[in-house]
Coordinates of C-alpha atoms in Angstrom, one line a residue:
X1 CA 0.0 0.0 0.0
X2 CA 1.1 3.1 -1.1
X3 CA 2.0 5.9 1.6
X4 CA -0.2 8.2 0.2
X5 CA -3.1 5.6 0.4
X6 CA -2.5 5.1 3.6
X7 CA -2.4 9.0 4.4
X8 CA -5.8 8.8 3.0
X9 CA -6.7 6.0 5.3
X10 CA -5.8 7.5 8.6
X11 CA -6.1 10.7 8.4
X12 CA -9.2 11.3 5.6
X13 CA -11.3 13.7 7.7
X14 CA -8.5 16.4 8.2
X15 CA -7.0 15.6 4.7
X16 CA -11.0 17.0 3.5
X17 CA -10.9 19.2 6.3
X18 CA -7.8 21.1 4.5
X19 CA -9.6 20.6 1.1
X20 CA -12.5 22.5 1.9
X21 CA -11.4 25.3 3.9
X22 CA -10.2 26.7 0.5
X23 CA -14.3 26.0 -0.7
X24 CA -15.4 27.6 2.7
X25 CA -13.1 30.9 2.1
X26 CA -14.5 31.1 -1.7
X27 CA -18.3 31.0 -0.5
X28 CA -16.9 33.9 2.8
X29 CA -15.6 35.5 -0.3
X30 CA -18.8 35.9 -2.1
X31 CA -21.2 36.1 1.1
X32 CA -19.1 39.0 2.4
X33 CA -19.1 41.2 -0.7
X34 CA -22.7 41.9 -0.6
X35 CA -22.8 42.9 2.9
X36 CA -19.6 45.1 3.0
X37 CA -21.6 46.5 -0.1
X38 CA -24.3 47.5 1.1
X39 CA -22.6 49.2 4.4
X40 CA -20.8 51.2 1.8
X41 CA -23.4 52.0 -0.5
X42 CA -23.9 55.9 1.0
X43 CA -20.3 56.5 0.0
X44 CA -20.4 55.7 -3.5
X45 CA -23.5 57.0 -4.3
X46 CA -21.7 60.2 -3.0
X47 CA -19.0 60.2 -5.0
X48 CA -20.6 58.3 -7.8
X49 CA -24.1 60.1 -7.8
X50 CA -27.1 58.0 -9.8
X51 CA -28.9 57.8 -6.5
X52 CA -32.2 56.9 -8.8
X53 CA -29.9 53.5 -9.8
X54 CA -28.3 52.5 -6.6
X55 CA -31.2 49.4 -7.0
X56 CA -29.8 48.1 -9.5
X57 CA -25.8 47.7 -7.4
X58 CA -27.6 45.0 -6.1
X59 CA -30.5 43.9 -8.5
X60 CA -27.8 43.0 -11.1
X61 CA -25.5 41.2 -8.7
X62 CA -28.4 38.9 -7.5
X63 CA -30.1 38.7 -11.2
X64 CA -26.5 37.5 -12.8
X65 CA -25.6 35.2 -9.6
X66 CA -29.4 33.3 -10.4
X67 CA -28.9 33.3 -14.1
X68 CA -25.5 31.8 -14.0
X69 CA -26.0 29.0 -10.8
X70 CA -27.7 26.2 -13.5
X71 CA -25.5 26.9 -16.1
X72 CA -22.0 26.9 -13.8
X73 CA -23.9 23.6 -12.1
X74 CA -24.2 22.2 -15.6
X75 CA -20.6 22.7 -16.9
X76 CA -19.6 20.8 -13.4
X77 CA -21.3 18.2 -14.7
X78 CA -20.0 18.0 -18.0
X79 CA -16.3 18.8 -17.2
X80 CA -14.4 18.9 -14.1
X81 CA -15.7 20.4 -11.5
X82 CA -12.2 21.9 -10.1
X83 CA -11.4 24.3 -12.9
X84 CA -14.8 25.2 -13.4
X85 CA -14.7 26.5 -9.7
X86 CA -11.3 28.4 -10.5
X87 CA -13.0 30.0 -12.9
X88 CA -15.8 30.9 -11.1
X89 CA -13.6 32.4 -8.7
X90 CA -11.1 34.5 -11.3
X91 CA -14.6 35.8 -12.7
X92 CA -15.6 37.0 -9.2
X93 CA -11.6 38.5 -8.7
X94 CA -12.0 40.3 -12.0
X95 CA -15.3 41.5 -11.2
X96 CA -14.2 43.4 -8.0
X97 CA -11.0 44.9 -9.7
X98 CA -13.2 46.6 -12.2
X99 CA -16.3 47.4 -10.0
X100 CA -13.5 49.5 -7.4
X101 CA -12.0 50.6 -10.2
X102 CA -15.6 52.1 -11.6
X103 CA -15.6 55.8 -12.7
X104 CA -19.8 56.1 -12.9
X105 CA -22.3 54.4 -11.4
X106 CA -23.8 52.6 -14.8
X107 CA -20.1 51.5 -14.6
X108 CA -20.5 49.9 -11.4
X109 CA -23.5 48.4 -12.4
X110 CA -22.3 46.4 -15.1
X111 CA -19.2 45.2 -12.9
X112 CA -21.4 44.3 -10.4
X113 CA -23.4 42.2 -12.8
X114 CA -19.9 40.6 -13.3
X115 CA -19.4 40.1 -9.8
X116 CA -22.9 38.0 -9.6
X117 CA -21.5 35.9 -12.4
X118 CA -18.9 34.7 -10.8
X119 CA -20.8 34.2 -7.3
X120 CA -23.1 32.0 -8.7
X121 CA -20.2 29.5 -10.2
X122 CA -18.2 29.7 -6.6
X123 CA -21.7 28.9 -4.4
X124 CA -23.0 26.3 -6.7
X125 CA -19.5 24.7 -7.6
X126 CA -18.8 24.6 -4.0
X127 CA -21.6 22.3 -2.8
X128 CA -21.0 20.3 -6.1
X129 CA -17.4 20.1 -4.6
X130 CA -18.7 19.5 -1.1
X131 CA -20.9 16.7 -3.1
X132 CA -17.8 15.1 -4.5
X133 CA -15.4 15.1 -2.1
X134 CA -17.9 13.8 1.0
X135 CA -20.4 11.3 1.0
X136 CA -23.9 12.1 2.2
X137 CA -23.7 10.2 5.2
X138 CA -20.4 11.7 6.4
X139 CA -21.7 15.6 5.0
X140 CA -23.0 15.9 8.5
X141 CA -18.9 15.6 10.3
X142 CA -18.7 19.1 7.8
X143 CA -21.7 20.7 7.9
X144 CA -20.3 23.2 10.8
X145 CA -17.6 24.6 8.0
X146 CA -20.6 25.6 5.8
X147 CA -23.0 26.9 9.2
X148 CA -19.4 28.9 10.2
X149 CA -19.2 30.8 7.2
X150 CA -22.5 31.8 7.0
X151 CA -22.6 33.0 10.2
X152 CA -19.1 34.9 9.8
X153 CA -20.2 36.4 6.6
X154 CA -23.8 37.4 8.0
X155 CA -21.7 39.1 10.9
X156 CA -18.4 40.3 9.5
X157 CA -19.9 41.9 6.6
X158 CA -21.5 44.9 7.8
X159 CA -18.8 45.4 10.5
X160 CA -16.0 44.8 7.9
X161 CA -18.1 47.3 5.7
X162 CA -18.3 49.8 8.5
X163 CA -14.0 49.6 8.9
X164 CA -13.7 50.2 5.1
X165 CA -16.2 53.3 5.1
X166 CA -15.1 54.7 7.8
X167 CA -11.6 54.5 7.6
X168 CA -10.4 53.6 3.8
X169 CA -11.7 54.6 0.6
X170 CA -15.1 53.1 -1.0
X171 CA -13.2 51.5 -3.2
X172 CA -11.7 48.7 -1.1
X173 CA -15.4 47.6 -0.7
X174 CA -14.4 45.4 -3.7
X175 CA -10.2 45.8 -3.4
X176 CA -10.2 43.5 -0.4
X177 CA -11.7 40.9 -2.4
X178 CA -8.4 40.5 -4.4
X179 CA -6.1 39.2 -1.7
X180 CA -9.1 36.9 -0.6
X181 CA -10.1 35.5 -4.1
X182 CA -6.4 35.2 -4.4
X183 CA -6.0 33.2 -1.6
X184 CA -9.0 31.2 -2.7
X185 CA -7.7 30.6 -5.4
X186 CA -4.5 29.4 -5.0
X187 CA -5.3 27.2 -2.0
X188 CA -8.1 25.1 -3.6
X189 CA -5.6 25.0 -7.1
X190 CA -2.8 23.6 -4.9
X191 CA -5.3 21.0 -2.9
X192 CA -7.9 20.3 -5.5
X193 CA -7.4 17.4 -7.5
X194 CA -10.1 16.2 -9.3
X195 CA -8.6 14.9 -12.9
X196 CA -11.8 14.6 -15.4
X197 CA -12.2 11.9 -17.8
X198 CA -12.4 13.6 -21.1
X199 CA -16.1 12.9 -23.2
X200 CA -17.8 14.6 -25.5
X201 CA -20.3 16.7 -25.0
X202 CA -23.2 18.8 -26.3
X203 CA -24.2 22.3 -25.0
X204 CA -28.0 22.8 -24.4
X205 CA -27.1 26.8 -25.6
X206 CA -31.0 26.9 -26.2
X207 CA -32.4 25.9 -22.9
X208 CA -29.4 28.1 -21.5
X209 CA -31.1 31.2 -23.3
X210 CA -34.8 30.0 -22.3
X211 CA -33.9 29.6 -18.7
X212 CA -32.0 32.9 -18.3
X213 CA -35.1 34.6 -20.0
X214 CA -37.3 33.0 -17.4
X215 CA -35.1 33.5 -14.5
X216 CA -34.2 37.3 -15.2
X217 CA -38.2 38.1 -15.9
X218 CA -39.2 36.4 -12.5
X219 CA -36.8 38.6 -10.5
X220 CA -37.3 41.8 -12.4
X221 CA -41.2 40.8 -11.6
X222 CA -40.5 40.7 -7.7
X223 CA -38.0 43.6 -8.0
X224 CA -40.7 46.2 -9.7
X225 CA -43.5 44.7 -8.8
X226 CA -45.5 47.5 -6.7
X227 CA -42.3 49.6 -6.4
X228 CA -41.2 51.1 -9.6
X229 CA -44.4 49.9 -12.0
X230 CA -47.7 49.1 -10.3
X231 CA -48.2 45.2 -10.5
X232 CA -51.1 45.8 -13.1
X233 CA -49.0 47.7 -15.3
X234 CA -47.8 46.8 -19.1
X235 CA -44.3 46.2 -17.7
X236 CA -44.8 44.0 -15.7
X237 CA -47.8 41.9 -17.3
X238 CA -45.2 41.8 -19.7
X239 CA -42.6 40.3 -17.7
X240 CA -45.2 37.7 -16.2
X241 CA -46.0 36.7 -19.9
X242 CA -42.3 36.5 -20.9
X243 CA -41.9 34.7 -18.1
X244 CA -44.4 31.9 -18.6
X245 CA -43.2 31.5 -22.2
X246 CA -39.8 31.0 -21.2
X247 CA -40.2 28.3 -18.9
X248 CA -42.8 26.9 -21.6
X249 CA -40.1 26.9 -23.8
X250 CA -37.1 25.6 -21.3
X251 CA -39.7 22.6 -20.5
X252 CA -40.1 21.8 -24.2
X253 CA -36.3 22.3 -25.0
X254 CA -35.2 19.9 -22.1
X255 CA -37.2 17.4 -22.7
X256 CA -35.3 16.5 -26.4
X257 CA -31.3 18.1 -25.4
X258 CA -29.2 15.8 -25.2
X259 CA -27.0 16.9 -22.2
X260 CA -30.0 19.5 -20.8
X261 CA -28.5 22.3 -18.5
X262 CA -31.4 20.6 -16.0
X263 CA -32.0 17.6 -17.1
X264 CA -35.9 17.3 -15.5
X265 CA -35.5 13.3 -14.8
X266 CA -33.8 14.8 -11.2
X267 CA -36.9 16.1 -10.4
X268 CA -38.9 12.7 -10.5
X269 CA -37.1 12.4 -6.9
X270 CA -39.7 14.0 -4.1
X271 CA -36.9 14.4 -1.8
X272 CA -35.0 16.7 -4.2
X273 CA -38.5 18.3 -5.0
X274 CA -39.0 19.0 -1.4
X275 CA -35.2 20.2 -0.6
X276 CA -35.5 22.5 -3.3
X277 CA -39.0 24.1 -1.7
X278 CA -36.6 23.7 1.4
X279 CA -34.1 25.6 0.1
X280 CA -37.0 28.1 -1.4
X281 CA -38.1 28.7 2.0
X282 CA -34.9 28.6 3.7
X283 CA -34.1 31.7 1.0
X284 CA -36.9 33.6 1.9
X285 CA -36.5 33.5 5.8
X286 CA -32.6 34.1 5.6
X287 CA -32.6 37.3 3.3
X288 CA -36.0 38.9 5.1
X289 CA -34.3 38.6 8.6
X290 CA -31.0 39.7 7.6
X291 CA -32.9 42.4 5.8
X292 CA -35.2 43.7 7.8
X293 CA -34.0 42.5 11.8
X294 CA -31.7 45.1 11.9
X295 CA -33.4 47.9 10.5
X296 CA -35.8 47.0 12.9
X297 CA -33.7 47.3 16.3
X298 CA -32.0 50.2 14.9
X299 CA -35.1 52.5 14.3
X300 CA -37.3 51.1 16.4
X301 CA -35.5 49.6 19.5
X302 CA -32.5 52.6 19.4
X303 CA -29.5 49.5 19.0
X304 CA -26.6 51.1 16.8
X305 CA -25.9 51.0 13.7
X306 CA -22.2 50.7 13.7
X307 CA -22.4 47.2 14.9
X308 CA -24.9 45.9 13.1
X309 CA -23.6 42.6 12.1
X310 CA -23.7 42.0 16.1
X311 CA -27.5 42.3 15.7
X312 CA -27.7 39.3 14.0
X313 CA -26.1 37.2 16.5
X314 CA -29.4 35.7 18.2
X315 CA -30.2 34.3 15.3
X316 CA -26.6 33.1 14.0
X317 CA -25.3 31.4 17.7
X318 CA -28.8 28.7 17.5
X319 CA -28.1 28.3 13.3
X320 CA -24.2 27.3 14.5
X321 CA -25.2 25.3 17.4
X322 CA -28.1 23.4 16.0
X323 CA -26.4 23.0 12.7
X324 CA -23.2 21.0 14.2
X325 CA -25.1 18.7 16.3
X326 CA -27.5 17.7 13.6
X327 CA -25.0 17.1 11.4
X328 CA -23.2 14.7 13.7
X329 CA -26.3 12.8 14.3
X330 CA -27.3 13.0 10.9
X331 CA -23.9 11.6 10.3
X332 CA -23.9 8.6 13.2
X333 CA -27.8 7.3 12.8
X334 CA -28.3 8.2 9.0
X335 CA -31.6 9.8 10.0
X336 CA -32.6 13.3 8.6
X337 CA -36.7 13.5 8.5
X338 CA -37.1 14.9 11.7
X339 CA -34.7 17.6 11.4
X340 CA -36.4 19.0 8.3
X341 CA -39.6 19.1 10.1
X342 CA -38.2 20.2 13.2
X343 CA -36.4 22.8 10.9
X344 CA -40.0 23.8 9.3
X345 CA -41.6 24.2 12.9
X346 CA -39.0 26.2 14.3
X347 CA -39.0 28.7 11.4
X348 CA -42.5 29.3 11.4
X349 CA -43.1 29.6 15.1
X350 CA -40.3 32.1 15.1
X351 CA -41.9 34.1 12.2
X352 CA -44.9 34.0 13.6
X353 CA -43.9 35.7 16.9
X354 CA -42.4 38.4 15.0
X355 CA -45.9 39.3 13.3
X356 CA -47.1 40.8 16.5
X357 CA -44.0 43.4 17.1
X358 CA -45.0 47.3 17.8
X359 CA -43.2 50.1 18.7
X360 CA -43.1 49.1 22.5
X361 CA -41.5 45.2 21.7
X362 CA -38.1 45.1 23.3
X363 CA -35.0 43.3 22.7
X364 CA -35.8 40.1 24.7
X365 CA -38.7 39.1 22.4
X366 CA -37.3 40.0 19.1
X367 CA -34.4 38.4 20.4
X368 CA -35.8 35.2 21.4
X369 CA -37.8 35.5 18.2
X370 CA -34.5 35.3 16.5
X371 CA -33.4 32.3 18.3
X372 CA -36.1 30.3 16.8
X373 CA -35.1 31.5 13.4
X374 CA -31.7 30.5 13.4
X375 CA -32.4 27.2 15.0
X376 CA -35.2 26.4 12.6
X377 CA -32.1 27.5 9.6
X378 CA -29.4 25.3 11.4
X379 CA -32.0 21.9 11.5
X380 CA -32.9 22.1 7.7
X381 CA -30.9 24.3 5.2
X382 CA -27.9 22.9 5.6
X383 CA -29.4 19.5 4.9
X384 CA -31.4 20.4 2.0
X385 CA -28.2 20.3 -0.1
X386 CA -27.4 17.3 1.1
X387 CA -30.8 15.5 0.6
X388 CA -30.8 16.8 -3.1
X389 CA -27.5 15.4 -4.0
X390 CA -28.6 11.7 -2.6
X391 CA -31.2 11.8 -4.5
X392 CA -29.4 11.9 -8.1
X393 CA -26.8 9.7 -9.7
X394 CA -23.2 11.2 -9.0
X395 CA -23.7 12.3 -12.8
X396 CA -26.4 14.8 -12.2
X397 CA -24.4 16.1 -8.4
X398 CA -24.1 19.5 -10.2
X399 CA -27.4 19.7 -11.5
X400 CA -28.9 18.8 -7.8
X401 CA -27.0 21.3 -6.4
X402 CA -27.5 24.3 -8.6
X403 CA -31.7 23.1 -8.6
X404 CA -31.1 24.1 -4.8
X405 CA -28.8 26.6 -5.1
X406 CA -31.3 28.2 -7.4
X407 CA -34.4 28.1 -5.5
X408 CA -32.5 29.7 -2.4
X409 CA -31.5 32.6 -4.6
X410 CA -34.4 33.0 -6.3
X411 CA -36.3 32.7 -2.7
X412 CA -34.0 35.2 -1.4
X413 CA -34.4 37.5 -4.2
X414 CA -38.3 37.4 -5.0
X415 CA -38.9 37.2 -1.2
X416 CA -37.1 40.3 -0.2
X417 CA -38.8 41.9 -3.2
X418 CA -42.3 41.0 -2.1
X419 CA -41.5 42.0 1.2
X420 CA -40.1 45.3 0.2
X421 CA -43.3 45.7 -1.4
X422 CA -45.3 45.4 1.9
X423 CA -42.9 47.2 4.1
X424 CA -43.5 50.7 1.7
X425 CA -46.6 50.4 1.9
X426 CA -46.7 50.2 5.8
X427 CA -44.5 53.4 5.4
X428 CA -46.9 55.5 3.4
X429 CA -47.6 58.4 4.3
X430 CA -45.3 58.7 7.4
X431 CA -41.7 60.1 7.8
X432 CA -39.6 60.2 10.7
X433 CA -40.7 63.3 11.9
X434 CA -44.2 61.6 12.7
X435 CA -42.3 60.6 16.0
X436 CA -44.2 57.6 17.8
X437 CA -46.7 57.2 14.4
X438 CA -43.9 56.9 12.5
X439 CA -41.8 53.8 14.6
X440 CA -45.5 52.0 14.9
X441 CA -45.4 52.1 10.9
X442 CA -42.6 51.2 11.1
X443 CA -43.1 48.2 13.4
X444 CA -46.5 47.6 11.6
X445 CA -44.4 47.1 8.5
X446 CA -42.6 44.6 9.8
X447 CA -45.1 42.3 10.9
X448 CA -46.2 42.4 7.5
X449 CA -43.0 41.3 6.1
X450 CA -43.2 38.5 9.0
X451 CA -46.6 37.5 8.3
X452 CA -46.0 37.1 4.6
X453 CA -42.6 35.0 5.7
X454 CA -44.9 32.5 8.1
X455 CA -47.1 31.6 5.7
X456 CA -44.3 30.5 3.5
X457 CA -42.7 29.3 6.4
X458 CA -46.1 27.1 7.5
X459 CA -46.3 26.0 3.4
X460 CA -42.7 24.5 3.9
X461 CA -43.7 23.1 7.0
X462 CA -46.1 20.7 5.7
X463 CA -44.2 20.2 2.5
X464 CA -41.3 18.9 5.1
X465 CA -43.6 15.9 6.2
X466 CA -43.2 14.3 2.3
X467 CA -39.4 13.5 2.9
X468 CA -38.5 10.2 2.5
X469 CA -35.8 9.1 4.4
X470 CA -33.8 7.1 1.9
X471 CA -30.4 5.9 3.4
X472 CA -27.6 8.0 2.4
X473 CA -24.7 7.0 0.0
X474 CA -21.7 6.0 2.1
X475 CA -18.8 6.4 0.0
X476 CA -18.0 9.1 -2.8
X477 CA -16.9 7.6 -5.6
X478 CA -14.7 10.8 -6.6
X479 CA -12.3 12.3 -4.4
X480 CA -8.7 12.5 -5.1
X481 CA -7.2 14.9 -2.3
X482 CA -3.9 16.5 -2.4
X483 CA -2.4 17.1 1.3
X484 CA 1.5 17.6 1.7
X485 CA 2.2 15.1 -1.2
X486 CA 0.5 14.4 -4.6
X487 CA -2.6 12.2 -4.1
X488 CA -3.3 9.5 -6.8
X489 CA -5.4 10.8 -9.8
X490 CA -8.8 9.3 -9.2
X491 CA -10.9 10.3 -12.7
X492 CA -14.2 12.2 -11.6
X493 CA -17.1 10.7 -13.0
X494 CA -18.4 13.1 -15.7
X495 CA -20.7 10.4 -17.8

């Protein structure tokens, strides 16, 4: 026996361990931007001006990331999955040299749209790679790498946003992605090594074109909607129409391709069906409380604004805790049912709670509100990844994880939408000179967002009930993992 086999044999957890810590800084990477983003936003439009188009900073980085996730899954699929990801990631590096470098704010708009590009290759490549490289009944022993970044890109964003506003230029907003990327980069090129066995294949370039039609329609729909057009308008009656037709036309189209960009067979499986509703609601619930919560306790409950990643920490100390012990069970008994509805019943008892806030609700209950959230997060969207991918052949992994991937951007993005929707509407008519009216519209608006997110939340709730607990695959047929020394080339399964 080789040493390197037996390397792999006694120490295979850290050897993954190493492996993905260059995955989990690539998804920090792209989870951080946005936030630090957004902290900086007053700055640039400052400097920049185009104060009427600041939307779309963040409309086009969230359209181009959920146009992009099925096709980056796809080319996973069909070629190796490793420099696919390096690609993803040099996309995303390029993106953020450009979008610091911007001289106007339709500038910044277009590199931002690039930035999205590449964040939708690294997050869907990186559970594909997560996919490969661990077997769904060991995913659990990892699932705390994946809960950890969240959690540090939730938090450190806005405060890593507020050090770069406050004492740098706007500009290293996107500069301080270079060093990270970099680092990404190298370290996952170095301990990567996934050889592919060359095929040929067959690019579905119409169903790529009928599902980014469809996919840029929906969220230009829920972006509008009752803010920029009224929802009876031409535009966007248009956009619904387009929007149908599209998919019409994707359906049809994948149905005869011979190497579909989302080949529908995966979706005969009702577990992937119900992890990607999962990962829909999961969406939803994450963006709205990241959203909203701290907008919230700043106006409303006085907490500052200077540390408001720190708000979030109620809800991201449960989603870290809950998700590592789950995933050690879900790793020693092979059970996973009863976390995805417990994950459904804590989510919408925790939204629901949050319906009922006024101007009087104090820290406490939002607080403890907050808790329920994150645990509800931490017992199912981790899993609903995982579930998806043990539900397909190891030839469709990509294509199971950009269908979730997908959903929970398109949840996120139509969700906050909707709910942006509500919350203006709460608004009208008051300003902040209103005094006490103006912080119980406030809070009003709120529950409305909350109320909207519970019945989505209860929906997913009784959609958690159809998961069948099929046992989970126990060894991955793909790994090859570099770690000191070269490991032997093991050819990823690409057919």
């Amino acid at each position: 026996m080789s040493a390197t086999k037996i390397e792999t044999q006694t120490a295979p957890q850290r050897s993954i361990r190493l492996v993905l810590a260059g995955v989990m800084l690539a998804m920090l990477l792209a989870m951080l931007d946005n936030a630090i983003v957004g902290t900086a936003m007053p700055t640039i439009v400052g400097e920049l001006g185009g104060l009427s188009q600041v939307a779309w900073v963040v409309t086009a980085y969230a359209l181009l990331s959920a146009i992009s996730t099925p096709v980056w899954a796809k080319l996973g699929d069909l070629f190796s999955r490793k420099p696919v990801f390096l690609t993803a990631i040099g996309v995303f590096i390029v993106g953020s040299v450009l979008a610091g470098a911007a001289w106007s704010m339709p500038a910044l708009i277009g590199f931002r749209a690039l930035q999205g590009l590449g964040a939708g290759g690294i997050a869907v490549s990186a559970f594909a790679l997560i996919g490969a490289l661990v077997p769904p009944r060991e995913r659990g022993k990892y699932q705390g790498m994946t809960a950890t970044t969240m959690a540090i890109g939730t938090i450190g964003g806005p405060l890593l946003g507020g050090v770069i506003t406050d004492g740098l230029d706007w500009r290293w907003a996107f500069y301080i992605n270079i060093p990270l990327g970099l680092l990404a980069f190298a370290w996952s090129f170095w301990m990567l090594d996934l050889p592919v066995a060359r095929k040929k294949v067959t690019i579905d370039y119409a169903g790529i074109v009928a599902l980014t039609t469809a996919i840029a329609a929906l969220v230009l729909v829920a972006t509008w909607g009752g803010v920029e057009y009224s929802w009876l308008s031409v535009p966007i009656l248009g956009l619904i129409a387009l929007a149908v037709a599209a998919v019409s036309a994707f359906l049809a189209i994948e149905r005869k391709a011979v190497d579909p960009v989302i080949p529908l067979e995966i979706f005969r499986s009702r577990n992937l069906v119900v992890s990607a509703l999962t990962a829909l609601v999961g969406g939803v619930v994450m963006f709205g409380a990241i959203l909203y919560l701290p907008l919230f306790q700043q106006t409303v409950q006085g907490a500052s604004a200077a540390n408001s990643g720190l708000l979030l920490l109620p809800m991201m100390i449960p989603l870290l805790i809950v998700s590592q012990i789950v995933g050690k069970r879900m790793s020693a008994t092979g059970k996973y049912k009863i976390y995805f509805i417990l994950g459904g019943g804590f989510l919408t008892a925790g939204t629901a709670l949050l319906t009922i806030v006024d101007a009087g609700t104090g820290r406490l209950a939002t607080g403890f509100a907050m808790a329920l959230i994150g645990a509800g997060l931490g017992f199912a969207m981790q899993l609903s990844t995982a579930i998806a991918q043990n539900s397909v052949d190891m030839k469709h992994i990509g294509a199971a994880s950009g269908a979730t991937t997908l959903f929970r951007t398109l949840g996120g993005s139509l969700g906050v939408a909707a709910f942006g929707s509500l919350f203006t509407r709460a608004l009208h008519g008051h300003v902040p000179a209103d005094g006490y009216g103006y912080l119980e519209a406030f809070a009003a608006g709120t529950g409305y967002v909350f109320l909207a997110a519970t019945i989505i939340c209860a929906l997913g709730f009784i959609v958690s009930w159809f998961v069948e607990e099929v046992p989970l695959r126990g060894k991955a047929p793909e790994p090859a993992v570099r770690v000191g020394t070269t490991a032997e080339a093991q050819p990823e399964t690409v057919s």
